[in-house]
PDB file of C-alpha atoms and ligand atoms in Angstrom:
ATOM      1  CA  MET U   1       6.291 -33.329  -2.952  1.00  0.00           C
ATOM      2  CA  GLN U   2       2.993 -35.976  -1.745  1.00  0.00           C
ATOM      3  CA  VAL U   3       3.742 -36.420   2.451  1.00  0.00           C
ATOM      4  CA  CYS U   4       2.022 -39.595   2.997  1.00  0.00           C
ATOM      5  CA  THR U   5       1.810 -40.420   7.016  1.00  0.00           C
ATOM      6  CA  THR U   6      -0.468 -43.780   6.742  1.00  0.00           C
ATOM      7  CA  ILE U   7      -0.047 -46.810   4.248  1.00  0.00           C
ATOM      8  CA  ALA U   8      -3.655 -45.981   2.930  1.00  0.00           C
ATOM      9  CA  GLN U   9      -2.324 -43.271   1.390  1.00  0.00           C
ATOM     10  CA  ILE U  10       1.079 -44.395   0.327  1.00  0.00           C
ATOM     11  CA  ARG U  11      -0.226 -46.304  -1.245  1.00  0.00           C
ATOM     12  CA  ALA U  12      -2.791 -44.663  -3.776  1.00  0.00           C
ATOM     13  CA  GLN U  13      -0.131 -42.898  -4.308  1.00  0.00           C
ATOM     14  CA  VAL U  14       2.480 -45.153  -5.614  1.00  0.00           C
ATOM     15  CA  ALA U  15      -0.774 -47.468  -7.379  1.00  0.00           C
ATOM     16  CA  ALA U  16      -1.096 -44.015  -9.212  1.00  0.00           C
ATOM     17  CA  TYR U  17       2.599 -44.072 -10.902  1.00  0.00           C
ATOM     18  CA  LYS U  18       2.199 -47.673 -11.619  1.00  0.00           C
ATOM     19  CA  GLN U  19      -1.387 -47.332 -12.972  1.00  0.00           C
ATOM     20  CA  ALA U  20       0.782 -44.032 -15.373  1.00  0.00           C
ATOM     21  CA  GLY U  21       3.235 -46.947 -16.076  1.00  0.00           C
ATOM     22  CA  GLU U  22       6.047 -44.747 -13.980  1.00  0.00           C
ATOM     23  CA  VAL U  23       9.338 -47.063 -11.706  1.00  0.00           C
ATOM     24  CA  VAL U  24       8.784 -46.161  -8.667  1.00  0.00           C
ATOM     25  CA  ALA U  25      13.204 -46.000  -6.857  1.00  0.00           C
ATOM     26  CA  LEU U  26      12.815 -46.521  -3.286  1.00  0.00           C
ATOM     27  CA  VAL U  27      15.549 -45.090  -0.797  1.00  0.00           C
ATOM     28  CA  PRO U  28      15.063 -45.772   2.552  1.00  0.00           C
ATOM     29  CA  THR U  29      15.474 -43.555   6.069  1.00  0.00           C
ATOM     30  CA  MET U  30      16.026 -43.351   8.845  1.00  0.00           C
ATOM     31  CA  GLY U  31      15.545 -39.269   8.691  1.00  0.00           C
ATOM     32  CA  TYR U  32      18.343 -36.551   9.846  1.00  0.00           C
ATOM     33  CA  LEU U  33      19.596 -36.790   6.115  1.00  0.00           C
ATOM     34  CA  HIS U  34      22.501 -36.037   5.413  1.00  0.00           C
ATOM     35  CA  GLU U  35      24.333 -35.430   1.520  1.00  0.00           C
ATOM     36  CA  GLY U  36      24.811 -39.034   1.523  1.00  0.00           C
ATOM     37  CA  HIS U  37      20.766 -39.264   1.858  1.00  0.00           C
ATOM     38  CA  MET U  38      20.797 -36.951  -1.377  1.00  0.00           C
ATOM     39  CA  THR U  39      23.617 -39.132  -3.802  1.00  0.00           C
ATOM     40  CA  LEU U  40      20.909 -41.816  -2.832  1.00  0.00           C
ATOM     41  CA  VAL U  41      18.032 -39.484  -4.423  1.00  0.00           C
ATOM     42  CA  ARG U  42      20.036 -39.055  -6.838  1.00  0.00           C
ATOM     43  CA  ARG U  43      20.507 -41.971  -8.102  1.00  0.00           C
ATOM     44  CA  ALA U  44      17.207 -42.470  -7.839  1.00  0.00           C
ATOM     45  CA  ARG U  45      15.451 -40.288  -9.346  1.00  0.00           C
ATOM     46  CA  ALA U  46      18.449 -41.486 -12.592  1.00  0.00           C
ATOM     47  CA  GLU U  47      16.351 -45.299 -11.800  1.00  0.00           C
ATOM     48  CA  GLY U  48      13.278 -44.459 -11.536  1.00  0.00           C
ATOM     49  CA  ASP U  49      10.678 -41.708 -12.844  1.00  0.00           C
ATOM     50  CA  ARG U  50       9.292 -41.488  -9.249  1.00  0.00           C
ATOM     51  CA  VAL U  51      11.225 -41.063  -6.244  1.00  0.00           C
ATOM     52  CA  ILE U  52       9.830 -42.220  -2.765  1.00  0.00           C
ATOM     53  CA  VAL U  53      11.418 -41.979   0.393  1.00  0.00           C
ATOM     54  CA  TRP U  54      11.085 -42.740   3.157  1.00  0.00           C
ATOM     55  CA  ILE U  55      11.719 -41.627   6.776  1.00  0.00           C
ATOM     56  CA  PHE U  56      11.300 -43.737   9.477  1.00  0.00           C
ATOM     57  CA  VAL U  57      13.499 -44.347  13.171  1.00  0.00           C
ATOM     58  CA  ASN U  58      12.796 -48.130  12.655  1.00  0.00           C
ATOM     59  CA  PRO U  59      12.922 -49.186  16.796  1.00  0.00           C
ATOM     60  CA  THR U  60      13.879 -52.876  16.418  1.00  0.00           C
ATOM     61  CA  GLN U  61      16.870 -52.151  14.683  1.00  0.00           C
ATOM     62  CA  PHE U  62      18.628 -50.494  17.823  1.00  0.00           C
ATOM     63  CA  GLU U  63      19.334 -53.130  21.008  1.00  0.00           C
ATOM     64  CA  ASN U  64      19.455 -50.688  23.055  1.00  0.00           C
ATOM     65  CA  PRO U  65      16.568 -47.336  24.258  1.00  0.00           C
ATOM     66  CA  ASP U  66      19.057 -45.640  24.953  1.00  0.00           C
ATOM     67  CA  ASP U  67      20.011 -44.724  21.470  1.00  0.00           C
ATOM     68  CA  LEU U  68      16.920 -45.034  19.952  1.00  0.00           C
ATOM     69  CA  ALA U  69      15.933 -41.820  22.592  1.00  0.00           C
ATOM     70  CA  LYS U  70      19.167 -40.227  21.118  1.00  0.00           C
ATOM     71  CA  TYR U  71      18.706 -41.072  17.829  1.00  0.00           C
ATOM     72  CA  PRO U  72      18.763 -37.469  15.818  1.00  0.00           C
ATOM     73  CA  ARG U  73      15.581 -36.675  14.403  1.00  0.00           C
ATOM     74  CA  ASP U  74      14.424 -32.976  12.144  1.00  0.00           C
ATOM     75  CA  THR U  75      11.279 -33.685  10.265  1.00  0.00           C
ATOM     76  CA  GLU U  76      10.828 -30.007   9.016  1.00  0.00           C
ATOM     77  CA  ARG U  77      15.033 -29.822   7.879  1.00  0.00           C
ATOM     78  CA  ASP U  78      14.651 -33.394   6.104  1.00  0.00           C
ATOM     79  CA  LEU U  79      11.513 -32.282   4.397  1.00  0.00           C
ATOM     80  CA  ALA U  80      12.901 -29.037   2.954  1.00  0.00           C
ATOM     81  CA  MET U  81      15.709 -31.172   1.959  1.00  0.00           C
ATOM     82  CA  LEU U  82      13.367 -33.720  -0.327  1.00  0.00           C
ATOM     83  CA  ARG U  83      11.380 -30.980  -1.365  1.00  0.00           C
ATOM     84  CA  ALA U  84      14.230 -28.969  -2.892  1.00  0.00           C
ATOM     85  CA  GLU U  85      15.858 -32.866  -4.427  1.00  0.00           C
ATOM     86  CA  GLY U  86      13.091 -32.814  -5.946  1.00  0.00           C
ATOM     87  CA  VAL U  87      11.356 -35.994  -4.464  1.00  0.00           C
ATOM     88  CA  ASP U  88       7.999 -37.286  -5.655  1.00  0.00           C
ATOM     89  CA  ALA U  89       6.905 -38.821  -2.109  1.00  0.00           C
ATOM     90  CA  VAL U  90       7.405 -39.131   1.601  1.00  0.00           C
ATOM     91  CA  PHE U  91       6.891 -41.738   3.778  1.00  0.00           C
ATOM     92  CA  LEU U  92       6.626 -41.086   7.140  1.00  0.00           C
ATOM     93  CA  PRO U  93       4.836 -43.239   9.812  1.00  0.00           C
ATOM     94  CA  GLU U  94       4.019 -43.731  13.162  1.00  0.00           C
ATOM     95  CA  VAL U  95       5.974 -46.630  14.432  1.00  0.00           C
ATOM     96  CA  SER U  96       2.178 -47.998  15.568  1.00  0.00           C
ATOM     97  CA  GLU U  97       0.932 -48.399  12.437  1.00  0.00           C
ATOM     98  CA  ILE U  98       4.368 -49.790  11.321  1.00  0.00           C
ATOM     99  CA  TYR U  99       4.361 -52.725  14.007  1.00  0.00           C
ATOM    100  CA  PRO U 100       0.409 -53.121  14.949  1.00  0.00           C
ATOM    101  CA  GLU U 101      -0.001 -54.329  18.474  1.00  0.00           C
ATOM    102  CA  GLY U 102       1.050 -58.183  18.274  1.00  0.00           C
ATOM    103  CA  ALA U 103       2.837 -57.690  15.740  1.00  0.00           C
ATOM    104  CA  GLU U 104       4.990 -60.729  15.816  1.00  0.00           C
ATOM    105  CA  THR U 105       6.667 -61.359  12.422  1.00  0.00           C
ATOM    106  CA  ILE U 106      10.245 -61.360  11.769  1.00  0.00           C
ATOM    107  CA  VAL U 107      12.604 -62.103   8.533  1.00  0.00           C
ATOM    108  CA  GLU U 108      16.535 -62.605   9.030  1.00  0.00           C
ATOM    109  CA  THR U 109      19.062 -63.647   7.142  1.00  0.00           C
ATOM    110  CA  THR U 110      20.560 -66.658   9.892  1.00  0.00           C
ATOM    111  CA  HIS U 111      24.186 -65.928   8.795  1.00  0.00           C
ATOM    112  CA  LEU U 112      24.900 -62.489   7.360  1.00  0.00           C
ATOM    113  CA  ALA U 113      22.937 -61.473   9.595  1.00  0.00           C
ATOM    114  CA  ASN U 114      25.110 -62.651  12.466  1.00  0.00           C
ATOM    115  CA  VAL U 115      28.152 -62.560  11.238  1.00  0.00           C
ATOM    116  CA  LEU U 116      30.781 -58.611  11.227  1.00  0.00           C
ATOM    117  CA  HIS U 117      29.131 -55.837  13.185  1.00  0.00           C
ATOM    118  CA  GLY U 118      26.026 -58.487  13.846  1.00  0.00           C
ATOM    119  CA  ALA U 119      28.164 -60.065  16.034  1.00  0.00           C
ATOM    120  CA  VAL U 120      28.821 -57.187  17.857  1.00  0.00           C
ATOM    121  CA  ARG U 121      24.903 -55.949  17.199  1.00  0.00           C
ATOM    122  CA  PRO U 122      22.287 -59.182  17.978  1.00  0.00           C
ATOM    123  CA  GLY U 123      18.883 -58.338  16.723  1.00  0.00           C
ATOM    124  CA  HIS U 124      20.276 -54.714  14.448  1.00  0.00           C
ATOM    125  CA  PHE U 125      19.647 -56.392  10.619  1.00  0.00           C
ATOM    126  CA  ARG U 126      17.120 -58.608  12.218  1.00  0.00           C
ATOM    127  CA  GLY U 127      15.232 -55.965  12.443  1.00  0.00           C
ATOM    128  CA  VAL U 128      16.232 -54.099   9.519  1.00  0.00           C
ATOM    129  CA  THR U 129      15.665 -57.108   7.201  1.00  0.00           C
ATOM    130  CA  THR U 130      12.000 -56.705   9.227  1.00  0.00           C
ATOM    131  CA  VAL U 131      11.358 -53.272   8.567  1.00  0.00           C
ATOM    132  CA  VAL U 132      12.392 -53.518   5.159  1.00  0.00           C
ATOM    133  CA  THR U 133      10.567 -56.403   3.719  1.00  0.00           C
ATOM    134  CA  LYS U 134       7.627 -54.214   5.705  1.00  0.00           C
ATOM    135  CA  PHE U 135       8.126 -51.255   3.631  1.00  0.00           C
ATOM    136  CA  PHE U 136       8.475 -52.932   0.180  1.00  0.00           C
ATOM    137  CA  ASN U 137       5.278 -54.820   0.755  1.00  0.00           C
ATOM    138  CA  ILE U 138       3.847 -51.314   1.440  1.00  0.00           C
ATOM    139  CA  ILE U 139       5.320 -49.761  -1.119  1.00  0.00           C
ATOM    140  CA  GLN U 140       6.340 -52.005  -4.073  1.00  0.00           C
ATOM    141  CA  PRO U 141       9.026 -49.666  -5.536  1.00  0.00           C
ATOM    142  CA  ASP U 142      10.535 -51.387  -8.917  1.00  0.00           C
ATOM    143  CA  VAL U 143      14.073 -50.490  -7.646  1.00  0.00           C
ATOM    144  CA  ALA U 144      15.310 -49.152  -4.457  1.00  0.00           C
ATOM    145  CA  ILE U 145      18.818 -47.759  -3.342  1.00  0.00           C
ATOM    146  CA  PHE U 146      21.233 -48.601  -0.666  1.00  0.00           C
ATOM    147  CA  GLY U 147      24.518 -46.380   0.254  1.00  0.00           C
ATOM    148  CA  GLU U 148      26.926 -49.259  -0.323  1.00  0.00           C
ATOM    149  CA  LYS U 149      28.958 -47.600   2.946  1.00  0.00           C
ATOM    150  CA  ASP U 150      26.633 -49.845   5.054  1.00  0.00           C
ATOM    151  CA  TYR U 151      28.481 -52.818   3.178  1.00  0.00           C
ATOM    152  CA  GLN U 152      26.805 -55.607   5.586  1.00  0.00           C
ATOM    153  CA  GLN U 153      23.814 -54.128   5.472  1.00  0.00           C
ATOM    154  CA  LEU U 154      23.948 -53.914   1.790  1.00  0.00           C
ATOM    155  CA  GLN U 155      24.468 -57.395   1.124  1.00  0.00           C
ATOM    156  CA  VAL U 156      22.285 -58.374   3.577  1.00  0.00           C
ATOM    157  CA  ILE U 157      19.416 -56.729   1.866  1.00  0.00           C
ATOM    158  CA  LYS U 158      20.309 -58.321  -1.704  1.00  0.00           C
ATOM    159  CA  ARG U 159      20.261 -61.985   0.138  1.00  0.00           C
ATOM    160  CA  MET U 160      16.937 -61.902   1.102  1.00  0.00           C
ATOM    161  CA  VAL U 161      15.194 -60.045  -1.992  1.00  0.00           C
ATOM    162  CA  ARG U 162      16.688 -62.798  -3.335  1.00  0.00           C
ATOM    163  CA  ASP U 163      15.841 -65.550  -0.878  1.00  0.00           C
ATOM    164  CA  LEU U 164      12.492 -64.282  -0.927  1.00  0.00           C
ATOM    165  CA  HIS U 165      12.059 -63.563  -4.870  1.00  0.00           C
ATOM    166  CA  MET U 166      11.484 -60.048  -4.310  1.00  0.00           C
ATOM    167  CA  PRO U 167      10.736 -58.746  -7.546  1.00  0.00           C
ATOM    168  CA  ILE U 168      12.462 -55.345  -6.189  1.00  0.00           C
ATOM    169  CA  ARG U 169      16.102 -54.314  -7.529  1.00  0.00           C
ATOM    170  CA  ILE U 170      18.293 -53.109  -5.455  1.00  0.00           C
ATOM    171  CA  VAL U 171      20.988 -50.739  -6.593  1.00  0.00           C
ATOM    172  CA  GLY U 172      24.193 -50.491  -4.153  1.00  0.00           C
ATOM    173  CA  GLN U 173      25.470 -46.627  -4.594  1.00  0.00           C
ATOM    174  CA  THR U 174      29.043 -45.690  -3.737  1.00  0.00           C
ATOM    175  CA  THR U 175      29.725 -44.242  -1.355  1.00  0.00           C
ATOM    176  CA  VAL U 176      30.505 -40.218  -1.308  1.00  0.00           C
ATOM    177  CA  ARG U 177      33.908 -38.778  -0.424  1.00  0.00           C
ATOM    178  CA  GLU U 178      35.263 -34.985   0.383  1.00  0.00           C
ATOM    179  CA  SER U 179      37.092 -33.901  -2.488  1.00  0.00           C
ATOM    180  CA  ASP U 180      40.214 -35.599  -0.780  1.00  0.00           C
ATOM    181  CA  GLY U 181      38.808 -38.668   0.164  1.00  0.00           C
ATOM    182  CA  LEU U 182      37.629 -38.495   3.102  1.00  0.00           C
ATOM    183  CA  ALA U 183      33.693 -41.181   3.226  1.00  0.00           C
ATOM    184  CA  MET U 184      31.361 -38.498   4.108  1.00  0.00           C
ATOM    185  CA  SER U 185      29.927 -39.435   7.932  1.00  0.00           C
ATOM    186  CA  SER U 186      27.750 -37.269  10.476  1.00  0.00           C
ATOM    187  CA  ARG U 187      30.783 -37.807  12.019  1.00  0.00           C
ATOM    188  CA  ASN U 188      33.403 -35.529  10.084  1.00  0.00           C
ATOM    189  CA  VAL U 189      32.403 -32.328  12.380  1.00  0.00           C
ATOM    190  CA  ARG U 190      33.458 -33.891  15.152  1.00  0.00           C
ATOM    191  CA  LEU U 191      36.678 -34.282  14.548  1.00  0.00           C
ATOM    192  CA  ALA U 192      39.602 -31.616  14.608  1.00  0.00           C
ATOM    193  CA  PRO U 193      41.285 -29.524  12.273  1.00  0.00           C
ATOM    194  CA  GLU U 194      44.798 -31.337  12.484  1.00  0.00           C
ATOM    195  CA  ASP U 195      42.966 -34.810  12.886  1.00  0.00           C
ATOM    196  CA  ARG U 196      40.322 -34.503   9.512  1.00  0.00           C
ATOM    197  CA  ILE U 197      43.648 -34.053   7.994  1.00  0.00           C
ATOM    198  CA  ALA U 198      44.905 -37.627   9.775  1.00  0.00           C
ATOM    199  CA  ALA U 199      41.485 -39.238   8.928  1.00  0.00           C
ATOM    200  CA  LEU U 200      43.075 -39.484   5.297  1.00  0.00           C
ATOM    201  CA  ILE U 201      44.623 -42.167   6.096  1.00  0.00           C
ATOM    202  CA  LEU U 202      41.781 -43.935   6.433  1.00  0.00           C
ATOM    203  CA  SER U 203      41.211 -44.074   2.540  1.00  0.00           C
ATOM    204  CA  GLN U 204      44.986 -44.235   1.967  1.00  0.00           C
ATOM    205  CA  SER U 205      45.286 -47.889   3.634  1.00  0.00           C
ATOM    206  CA  LEU U 206      42.545 -48.268   1.021  1.00  0.00           C
ATOM    207  CA  ASN U 207      43.833 -47.581  -1.555  1.00  0.00           C
ATOM    208  CA  ALA U 208      46.930 -49.591  -1.049  1.00  0.00           C
ATOM    209  CA  ALA U 209      45.520 -52.131   0.419  1.00  0.00           C
ATOM    210  CA  GLU U 210      44.414 -52.095  -3.204  1.00  0.00           C
ATOM    211  CA  ALA U 211      47.297 -51.146  -4.786  1.00  0.00           C
ATOM    212  CA  ALA U 212      48.740 -55.050  -3.692  1.00  0.00           C
ATOM    213  CA  THR U 213      46.154 -56.882  -4.622  1.00  0.00           C
ATOM    214  CA  SER U 214      47.068 -59.116  -7.231  1.00  0.00           C
ATOM    215  CA  ALA U 215      46.394 -62.668  -7.715  1.00  0.00           C
ATOM    216  CA  GLY U 216      49.128 -63.641  -5.246  1.00  0.00           C
ATOM    217  CA  THR U 217      48.257 -61.879  -2.836  1.00  0.00           C
ATOM    218  CA  THR U 218      46.987 -63.127   0.097  1.00  0.00           C
ATOM    219  CA  VAL U 219      44.719 -61.700   2.524  1.00  0.00           C
ATOM    220  CA  GLU U 220      47.132 -61.584   5.474  1.00  0.00           C
ATOM    221  CA  ASN U 221      49.364 -59.497   3.331  1.00  0.00           C
ATOM    222  CA  LEU U 222      46.034 -56.813   3.743  1.00  0.00           C
ATOM    223  CA  ARG U 223      46.338 -56.895   6.790  1.00  0.00           C
ATOM    224  CA  GLN U 224      49.589 -55.683   6.915  1.00  0.00           C
ATOM    225  CA  VAL U 225      49.438 -53.434   4.297  1.00  0.00           C
ATOM    226  CA  ILE U 226      46.682 -51.778   5.918  1.00  0.00           C
ATOM    227  CA  ALA U 227      47.747 -52.463  10.054  1.00  0.00           C
ATOM    228  CA  GLU U 228      51.507 -50.669   8.657  1.00  0.00           C
ATOM    229  CA  THR U 229      49.659 -47.664   6.884  1.00  0.00           C
ATOM    230  CA  ILE U 230      47.062 -46.385   9.519  1.00  0.00           C
ATOM    231  CA  ALA U 231      50.317 -46.577  11.537  1.00  0.00           C
ATOM    232  CA  THR U 232      52.440 -43.862   9.645  1.00  0.00           C
ATOM    233  CA  GLU U 233      50.100 -41.579  11.813  1.00  0.00           C
ATOM    234  CA  PRO U 234      49.968 -41.165  15.282  1.00  0.00           C
ATOM    235  CA  ARG U 235      46.753 -39.675  16.323  1.00  0.00           C
ATOM    236  CA  ALA U 236      44.606 -42.707  14.169  1.00  0.00           C
ATOM    237  CA  LYS U 237      44.457 -45.947  16.055  1.00  0.00           C
ATOM    238  CA  LEU U 238      43.350 -49.028  13.503  1.00  0.00           C
ATOM    239  CA  VAL U 239      40.542 -50.593  15.518  1.00  0.00           C
ATOM    240  CA  GLY U 240      39.179 -53.425  13.169  1.00  0.00           C
ATOM    241  CA  CYS U 241      39.923 -54.784  10.239  1.00  0.00           C
ATOM    242  CA  ASP U 242      38.433 -57.596   8.770  1.00  0.00           C
ATOM    243  CA  ILE U 243      38.934 -59.057   5.278  1.00  0.00           C
ATOM    244  CA  VAL U 244      36.155 -61.320   4.562  1.00  0.00           C
ATOM    245  CA  ALA U 245      34.510 -63.111   1.024  1.00  0.00           C
ATOM    246  CA  ALA U 246      32.277 -59.878  -0.359  1.00  0.00           C
ATOM    247  CA  GLU U 247      29.465 -60.830  -0.787  1.00  0.00           C
ATOM    248  CA  SER U 248      29.374 -63.846   1.419  1.00  0.00           C
ATOM    249  CA  LEU U 249      30.992 -61.719   4.032  1.00  0.00           C
ATOM    250  CA  SER U 250      32.645 -65.702   4.880  1.00  0.00           C
ATOM    251  CA  ASP U 251      36.151 -64.721   7.044  1.00  0.00           C
ATOM    252  CA  ILE U 252      38.226 -66.231   3.879  1.00  0.00           C
ATOM    253  CA  THR U 253      42.082 -66.964   4.556  1.00  0.00           C
ATOM    254  CA  GLY U 254      45.545 -67.299   2.242  1.00  0.00           C
ATOM    255  CA  PRO U 255      45.619 -65.783  -1.417  1.00  0.00           C
ATOM    256  CA  LEU U 256      42.648 -64.205  -3.099  1.00  0.00           C
ATOM    257  CA  THR U 257      40.850 -66.113  -5.080  1.00  0.00           C
ATOM    258  CA  GLY U 258      37.908 -63.926  -6.158  1.00  0.00           C
ATOM    259  CA  PRO U 259      36.213 -60.792  -4.801  1.00  0.00           C
ATOM    260  CA  THR U 260      37.436 -59.025  -1.804  1.00  0.00           C
ATOM    261  CA  ALA U 261      35.810 -56.455   0.242  1.00  0.00           C
ATOM    262  CA  ILE U 262      38.109 -54.904   3.041  1.00  0.00           C
ATOM    263  CA  MET U 263      36.337 -52.851   6.311  1.00  0.00           C
ATOM    264  CA  ILE U 264      38.396 -50.983   8.507  1.00  0.00           C
ATOM    265  CA  SER U 265      37.196 -49.121  11.548  1.00  0.00           C
ATOM    266  CA  VAL U 266      39.606 -46.259  12.840  1.00  0.00           C
ATOM    267  CA  GLU U 267      39.519 -43.974  15.555  1.00  0.00           C
ATOM    268  CA  VAL U 268      41.091 -40.172  15.430  1.00  0.00           C
ATOM    269  CA  GLY U 269      40.826 -37.454  17.869  1.00  0.00           C
ATOM    270  CA  GLY U 270      38.258 -40.130  19.396  1.00  0.00           C
ATOM    271  CA  VAL U 271      35.999 -40.490  16.613  1.00  0.00           C
ATOM    272  CA  LEU U 272      35.301 -43.831  15.174  1.00  0.00           C
ATOM    273  CA  LEU U 273      35.397 -43.890  10.884  1.00  0.00           C
ATOM    274  CA  ILE U 274      34.414 -46.399   8.832  1.00  0.00           C
ATOM    275  CA  ASP U 275      35.749 -47.063   5.582  1.00  0.00           C
ATOM    276  CA  GLN U 276      35.514 -49.603   3.353  1.00  0.00           C
ATOM    277  CA  ARG U 277      36.573 -50.883  -0.662  1.00  0.00           C
ATOM    278  CA  VAL U 278      36.246 -54.000  -2.868  1.00  0.00           C
ATOM    279  CA  VAL U 279      39.220 -55.165  -3.776  1.00  0.00           C
ATOM    280  CA  THR U 280      39.242 -58.126  -7.273  1.00  0.00           C
ATOM    281  CA  PRO U 281      42.765 -59.865  -7.041  1.00  0.00           C
TER     282      PRO U 281
HETATM  283  O1  LIG X   1      20.323 -47.449   6.524  1.00  0.00           O
HETATM  284  C1  LIG X   1      19.991 -46.935   7.570  1.00  0.00           C
HETATM  285  O2  LIG X   1      19.185 -46.072   7.385  1.00  0.00           O
HETATM  286  C2  LIG X   1      18.619 -47.815   7.999  1.00  0.00           C
HETATM  287  O3  LIG X   1      19.132 -49.503   8.287  1.00  0.00           O
HETATM  288  C3  LIG X   1      17.115 -48.262   6.819  1.00  0.00           C
HETATM  289  C4  LIG X   1      17.910 -48.485   5.109  1.00  0.00           C
HETATM  290  C5  LIG X   1      16.903 -46.932   5.990  1.00  0.00           C
HETATM  291  C6  LIG X   1      16.555 -49.708   7.330  1.00  0.00           C
HETATM  292  O4  LIG X   1      15.553 -48.731   9.086  1.00  0.00           O
END
């Protein structure tokens, strides 16, 4: 596995792959890898001949300097995991190389970045689209893999790639789940045993909403199904439930007319968990 720390190194590596006619698949990460990332890596392996992973804790997507400082890092462990997975190259640059002195250019999806999570995290998605554009320009992959778990991020990236005519195929990888249905997250380890069982209510509420989905179902009805299902679990508290058009992320009301994204956040035993499902009437 090649570990590249400079733009020149990774470009030379990618040029060699392309010279050999190989399809380059990219997995973007901020490191501190877990099983969810490994699923993205395996998907990249299925989509391309060469797999490149970038590890970069992107400062411009953190609104709070404290969160950035506290972001967990363990590069040696990350590299060992990627090596074991047979990754071809890792790009691990310094912040100063990606954001040179005086850097002022930003990339922003003006609507999608500022709704839902974007409305409460101003500047977050602008930081994501800016850094992803930089890495796409540096690496020029044929395909890039993003997790569906960060549903809004995936839609933002797809829109940016379409709008800016970037010749890169964006693949959304379905959320990895524990065998009982709980979406994998580094937060799950913080759940006490009884909360771990209670947390199943997230996927169960989405199952109930999906079962209730039919051409006649309304957004209001789905919202009620989610709220009522979560309310059956006394250890869980529904914090947020966004039901929006799956691609535009626009607010919708009344009967479902097309693919609809349901995004929930639920607090269980003091731990905030998220899950999402796209349903089609
Ligand atoms: O999803 C992430 O880990 C980050 O937002 C990404 C896409 C690597 C950009 O920094």
